[in-house]
JSON list of C-alpha atoms in Angstrom, two decimals:
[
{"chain": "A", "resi": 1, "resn": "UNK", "atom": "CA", "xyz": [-2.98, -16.97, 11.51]},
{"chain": "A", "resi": 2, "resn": "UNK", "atom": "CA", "xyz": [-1.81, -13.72, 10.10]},
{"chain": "A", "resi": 3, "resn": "UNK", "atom": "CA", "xyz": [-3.85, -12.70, 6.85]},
{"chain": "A", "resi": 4, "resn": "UNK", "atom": "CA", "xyz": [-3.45, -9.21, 4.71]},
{"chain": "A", "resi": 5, "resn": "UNK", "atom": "CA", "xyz": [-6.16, -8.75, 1.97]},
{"chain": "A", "resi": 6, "resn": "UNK", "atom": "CA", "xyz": [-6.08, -5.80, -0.54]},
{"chain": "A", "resi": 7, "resn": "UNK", "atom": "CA", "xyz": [-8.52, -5.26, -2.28]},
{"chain": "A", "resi": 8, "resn": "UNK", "atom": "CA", "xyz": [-8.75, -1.58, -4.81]},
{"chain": "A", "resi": 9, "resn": "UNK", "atom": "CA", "xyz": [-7.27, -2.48, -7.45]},
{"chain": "A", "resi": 10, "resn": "UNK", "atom": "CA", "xyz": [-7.93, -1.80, -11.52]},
{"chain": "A", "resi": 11, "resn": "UNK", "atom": "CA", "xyz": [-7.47, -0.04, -14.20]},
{"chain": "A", "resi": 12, "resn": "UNK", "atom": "CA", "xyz": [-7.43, 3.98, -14.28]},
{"chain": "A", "resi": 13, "resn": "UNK", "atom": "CA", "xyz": [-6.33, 6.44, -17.00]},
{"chain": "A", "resi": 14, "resn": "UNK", "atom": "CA", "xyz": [-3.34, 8.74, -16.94]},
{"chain": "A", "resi": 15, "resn": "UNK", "atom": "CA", "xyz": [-4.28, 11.55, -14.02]},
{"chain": "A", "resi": 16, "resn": "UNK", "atom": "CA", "xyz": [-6.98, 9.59, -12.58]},
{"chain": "A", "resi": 17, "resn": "UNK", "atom": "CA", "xyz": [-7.45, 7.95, -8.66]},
{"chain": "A", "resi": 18, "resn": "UNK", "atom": "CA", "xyz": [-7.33, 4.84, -7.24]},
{"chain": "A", "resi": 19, "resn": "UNK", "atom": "CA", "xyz": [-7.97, 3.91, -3.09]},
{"chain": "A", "resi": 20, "resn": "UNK", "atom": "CA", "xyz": [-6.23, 0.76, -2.11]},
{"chain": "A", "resi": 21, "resn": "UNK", "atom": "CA", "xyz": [-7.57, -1.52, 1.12]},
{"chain": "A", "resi": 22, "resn": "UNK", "atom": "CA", "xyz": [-5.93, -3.81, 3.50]},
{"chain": "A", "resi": 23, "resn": "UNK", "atom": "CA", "xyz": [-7.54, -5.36, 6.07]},
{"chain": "A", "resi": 24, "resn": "UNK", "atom": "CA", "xyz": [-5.50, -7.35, 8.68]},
{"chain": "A", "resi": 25, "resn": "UNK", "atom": "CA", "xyz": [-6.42, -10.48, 10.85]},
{"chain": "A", "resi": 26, "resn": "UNK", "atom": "CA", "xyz": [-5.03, -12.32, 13.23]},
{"chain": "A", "resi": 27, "resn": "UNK", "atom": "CA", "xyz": [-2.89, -9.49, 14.54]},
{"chain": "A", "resi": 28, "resn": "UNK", "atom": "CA", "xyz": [-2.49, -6.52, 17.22]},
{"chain": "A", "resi": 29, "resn": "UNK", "atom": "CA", "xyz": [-2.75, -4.23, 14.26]},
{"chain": "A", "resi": 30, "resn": "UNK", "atom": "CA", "xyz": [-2.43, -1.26, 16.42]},
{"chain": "A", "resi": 31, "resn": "UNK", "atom": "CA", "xyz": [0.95, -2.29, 17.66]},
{"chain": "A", "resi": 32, "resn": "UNK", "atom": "CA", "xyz": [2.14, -3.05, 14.03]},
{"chain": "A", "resi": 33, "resn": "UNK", "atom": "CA", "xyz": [3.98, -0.55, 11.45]},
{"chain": "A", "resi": 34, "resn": "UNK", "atom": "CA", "xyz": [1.91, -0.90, 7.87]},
{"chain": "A", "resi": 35, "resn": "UNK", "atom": "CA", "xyz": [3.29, -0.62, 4.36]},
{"chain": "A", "resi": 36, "resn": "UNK", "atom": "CA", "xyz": [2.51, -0.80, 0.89]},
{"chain": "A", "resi": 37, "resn": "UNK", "atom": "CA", "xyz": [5.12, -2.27, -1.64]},
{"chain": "A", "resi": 38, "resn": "UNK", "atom": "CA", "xyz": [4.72, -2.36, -5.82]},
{"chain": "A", "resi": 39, "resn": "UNK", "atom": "CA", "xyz": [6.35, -4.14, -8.10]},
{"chain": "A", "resi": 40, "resn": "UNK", "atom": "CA", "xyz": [6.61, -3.76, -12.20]},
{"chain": "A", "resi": 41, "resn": "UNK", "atom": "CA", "xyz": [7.31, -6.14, -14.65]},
{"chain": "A", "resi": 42, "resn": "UNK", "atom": "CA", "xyz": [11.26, -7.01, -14.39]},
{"chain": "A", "resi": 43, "resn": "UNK", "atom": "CA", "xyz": [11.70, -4.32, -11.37]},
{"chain": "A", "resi": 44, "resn": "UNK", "atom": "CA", "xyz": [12.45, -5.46, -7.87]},
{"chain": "A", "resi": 45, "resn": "UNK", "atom": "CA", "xyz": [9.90, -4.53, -5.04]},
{"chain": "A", "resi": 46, "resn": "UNK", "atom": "CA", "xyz": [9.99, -1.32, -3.82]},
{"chain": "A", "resi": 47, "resn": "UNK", "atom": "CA", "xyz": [8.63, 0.94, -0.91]},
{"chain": "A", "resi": 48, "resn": "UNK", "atom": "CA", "xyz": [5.83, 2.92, -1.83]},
{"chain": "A", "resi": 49, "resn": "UNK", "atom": "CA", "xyz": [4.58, 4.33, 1.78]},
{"chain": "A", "resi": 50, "resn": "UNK", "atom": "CA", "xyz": [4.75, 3.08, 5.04]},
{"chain": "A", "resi": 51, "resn": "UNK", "atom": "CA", "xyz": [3.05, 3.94, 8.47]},
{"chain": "A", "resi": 52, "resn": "UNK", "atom": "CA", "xyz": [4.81, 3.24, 12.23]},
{"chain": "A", "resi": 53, "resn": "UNK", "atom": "CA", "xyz": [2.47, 2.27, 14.65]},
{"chain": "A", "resi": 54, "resn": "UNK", "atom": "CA", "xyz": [1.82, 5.56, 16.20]},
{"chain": "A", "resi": 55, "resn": "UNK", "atom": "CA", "xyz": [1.17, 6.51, 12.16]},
{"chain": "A", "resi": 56, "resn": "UNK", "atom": "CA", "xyz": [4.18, 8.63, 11.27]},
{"chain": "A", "resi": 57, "resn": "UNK", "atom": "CA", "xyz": [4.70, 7.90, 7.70]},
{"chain": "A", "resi": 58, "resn": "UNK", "atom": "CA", "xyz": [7.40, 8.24, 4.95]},
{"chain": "A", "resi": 59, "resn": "UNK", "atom": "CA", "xyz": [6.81, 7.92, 1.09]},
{"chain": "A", "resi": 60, "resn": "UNK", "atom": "CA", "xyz": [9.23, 7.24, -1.98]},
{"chain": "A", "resi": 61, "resn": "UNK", "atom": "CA", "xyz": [10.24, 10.12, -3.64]},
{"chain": "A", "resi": 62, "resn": "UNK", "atom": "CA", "xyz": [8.29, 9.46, -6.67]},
{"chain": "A", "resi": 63, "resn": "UNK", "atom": "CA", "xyz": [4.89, 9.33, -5.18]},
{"chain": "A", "resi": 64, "resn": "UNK", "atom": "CA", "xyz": [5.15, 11.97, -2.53]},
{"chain": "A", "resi": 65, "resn": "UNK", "atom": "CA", "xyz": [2.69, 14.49, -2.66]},
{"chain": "A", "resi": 66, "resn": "UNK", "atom": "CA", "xyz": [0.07, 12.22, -4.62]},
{"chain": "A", "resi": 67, "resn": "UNK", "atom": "CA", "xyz": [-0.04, 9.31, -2.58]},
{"chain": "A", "resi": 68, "resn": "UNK", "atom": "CA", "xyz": [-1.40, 9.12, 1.14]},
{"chain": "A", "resi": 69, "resn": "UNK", "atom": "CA", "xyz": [-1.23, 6.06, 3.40]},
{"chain": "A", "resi": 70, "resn": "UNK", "atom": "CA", "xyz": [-3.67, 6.06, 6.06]},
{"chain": "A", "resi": 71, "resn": "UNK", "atom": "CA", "xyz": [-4.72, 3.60, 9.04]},
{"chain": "A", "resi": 72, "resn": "UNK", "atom": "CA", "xyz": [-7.76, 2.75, 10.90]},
{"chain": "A", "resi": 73, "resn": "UNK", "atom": "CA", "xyz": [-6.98, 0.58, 13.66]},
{"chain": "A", "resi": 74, "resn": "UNK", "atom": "CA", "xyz": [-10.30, 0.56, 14.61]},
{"chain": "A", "resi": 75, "resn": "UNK", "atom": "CA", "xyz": [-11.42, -1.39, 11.45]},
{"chain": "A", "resi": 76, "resn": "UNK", "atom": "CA", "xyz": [-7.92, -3.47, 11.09]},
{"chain": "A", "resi": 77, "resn": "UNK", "atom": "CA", "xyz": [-7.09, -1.34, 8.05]},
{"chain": "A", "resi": 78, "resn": "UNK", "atom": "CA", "xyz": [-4.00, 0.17, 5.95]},
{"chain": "A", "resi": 79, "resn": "UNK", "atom": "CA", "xyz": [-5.49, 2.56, 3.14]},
{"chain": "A", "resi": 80, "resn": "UNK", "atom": "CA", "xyz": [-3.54, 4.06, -0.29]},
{"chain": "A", "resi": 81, "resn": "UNK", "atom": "CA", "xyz": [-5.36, 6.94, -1.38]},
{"chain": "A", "resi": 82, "resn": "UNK", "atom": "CA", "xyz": [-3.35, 7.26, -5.02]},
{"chain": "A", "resi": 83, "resn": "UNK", "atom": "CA", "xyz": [-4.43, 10.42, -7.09]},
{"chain": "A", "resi": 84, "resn": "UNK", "atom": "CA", "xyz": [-2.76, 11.88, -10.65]},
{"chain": "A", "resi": 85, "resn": "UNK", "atom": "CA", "xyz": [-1.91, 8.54, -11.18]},
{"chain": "A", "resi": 86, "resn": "UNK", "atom": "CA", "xyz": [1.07, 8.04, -13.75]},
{"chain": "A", "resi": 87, "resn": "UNK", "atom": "CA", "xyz": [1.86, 4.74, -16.14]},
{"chain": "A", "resi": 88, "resn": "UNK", "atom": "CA", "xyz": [4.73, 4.67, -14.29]},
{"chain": "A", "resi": 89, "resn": "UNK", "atom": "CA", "xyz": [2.67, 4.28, -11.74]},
{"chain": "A", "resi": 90, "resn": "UNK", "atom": "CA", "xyz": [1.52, 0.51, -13.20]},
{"chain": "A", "resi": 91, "resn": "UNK", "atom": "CA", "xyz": [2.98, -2.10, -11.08]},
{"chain": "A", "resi": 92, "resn": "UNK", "atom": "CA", "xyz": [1.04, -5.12, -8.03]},
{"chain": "A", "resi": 93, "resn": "UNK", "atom": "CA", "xyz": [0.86, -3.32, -4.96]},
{"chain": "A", "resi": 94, "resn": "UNK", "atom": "CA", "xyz": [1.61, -5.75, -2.06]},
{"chain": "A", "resi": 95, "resn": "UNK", "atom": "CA", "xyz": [0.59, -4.85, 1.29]},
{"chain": "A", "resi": 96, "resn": "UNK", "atom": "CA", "xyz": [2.87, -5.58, 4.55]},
{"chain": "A", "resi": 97, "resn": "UNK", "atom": "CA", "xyz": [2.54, -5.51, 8.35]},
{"chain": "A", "resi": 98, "resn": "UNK", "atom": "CA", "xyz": [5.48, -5.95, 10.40]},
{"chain": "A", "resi": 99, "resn": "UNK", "atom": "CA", "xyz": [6.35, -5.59, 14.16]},
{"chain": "A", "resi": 100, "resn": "UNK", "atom": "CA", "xyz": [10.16, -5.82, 14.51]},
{"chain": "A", "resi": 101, "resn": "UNK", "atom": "CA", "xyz": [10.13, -9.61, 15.11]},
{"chain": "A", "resi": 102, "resn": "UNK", "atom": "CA", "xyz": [8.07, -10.73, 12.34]},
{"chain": "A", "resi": 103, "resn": "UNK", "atom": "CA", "xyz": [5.64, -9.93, 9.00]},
{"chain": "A", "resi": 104, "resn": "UNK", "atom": "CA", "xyz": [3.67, -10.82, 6.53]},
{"chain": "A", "resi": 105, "resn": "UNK", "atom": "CA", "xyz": [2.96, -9.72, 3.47]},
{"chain": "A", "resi": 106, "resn": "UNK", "atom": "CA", "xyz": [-0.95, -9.52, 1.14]},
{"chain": "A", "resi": 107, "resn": "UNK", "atom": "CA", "xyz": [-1.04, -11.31, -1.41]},
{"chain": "A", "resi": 108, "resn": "UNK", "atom": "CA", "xyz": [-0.89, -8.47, -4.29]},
{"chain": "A", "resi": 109, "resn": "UNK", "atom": "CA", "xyz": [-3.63, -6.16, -6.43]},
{"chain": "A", "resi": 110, "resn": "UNK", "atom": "CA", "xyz": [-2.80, -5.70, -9.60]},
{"chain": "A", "resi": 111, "resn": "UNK", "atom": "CA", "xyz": [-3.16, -0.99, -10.43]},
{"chain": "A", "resi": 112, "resn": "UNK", "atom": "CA", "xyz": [-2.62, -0.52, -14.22]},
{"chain": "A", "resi": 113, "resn": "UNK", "atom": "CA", "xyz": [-2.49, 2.83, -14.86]},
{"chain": "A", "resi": 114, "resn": "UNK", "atom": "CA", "xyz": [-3.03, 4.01, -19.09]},
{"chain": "A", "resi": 115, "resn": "UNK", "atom": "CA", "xyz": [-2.02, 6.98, -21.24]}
]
């Protein structure tokens, strides 16, 4: 059974940092491409950073250059290192782990970010 748990999440002020966990079970996590997703109140999910398998990664525009997603496929885990951290910024990040044929998806960690 396939289980994603974040853990990282809380409340920061306006320019501060925030490290997001994942840690994966149940999977080949080496052989899996890693994400993280956020979602604000009334806004759709969206891609914040994602990492292929051998860990080439892409960012959304907004966060590029203050965001970093990182893997450790010795320990099973996708990391979010999130500095200068913007309200805009506020949202549940969702971690997801997908191989082509199939994912799944963490069940959320709420980053609330103040001015």
């Amino acid at each position: 059974q396939v289980q994603l748990v974040e853990s990282g999440g809380g409340l920061v002020q306006l320019g501060g940092s925030l490290r997001l966990s994942c840690a994966a079970s149940g999977i080949i996590f080496r052989s899996y491409a890693v994400a993280w997703y956020r979602q604000a109140p009334g806004k759709s999910r969206e891609l914040v950073a994602s990492a292929d398998s051998s860990a080439s990664t892409n960012y959304h525009p907004s966060v590029k250059g203050r965001f970093t997603i990182s893997r450790d496929n010795a320990k099973n885990t996708v990391y979010l290192q999130m500095n200068s951290l913007k309200p805009e910024d506020t949202a549940v990040y969702y971690c997801y782990a997908g191989n082509g044929a199939t994912g799944s998806w963490g069940q959320g960690t709420q980053v609330t970010v103040s001015s």
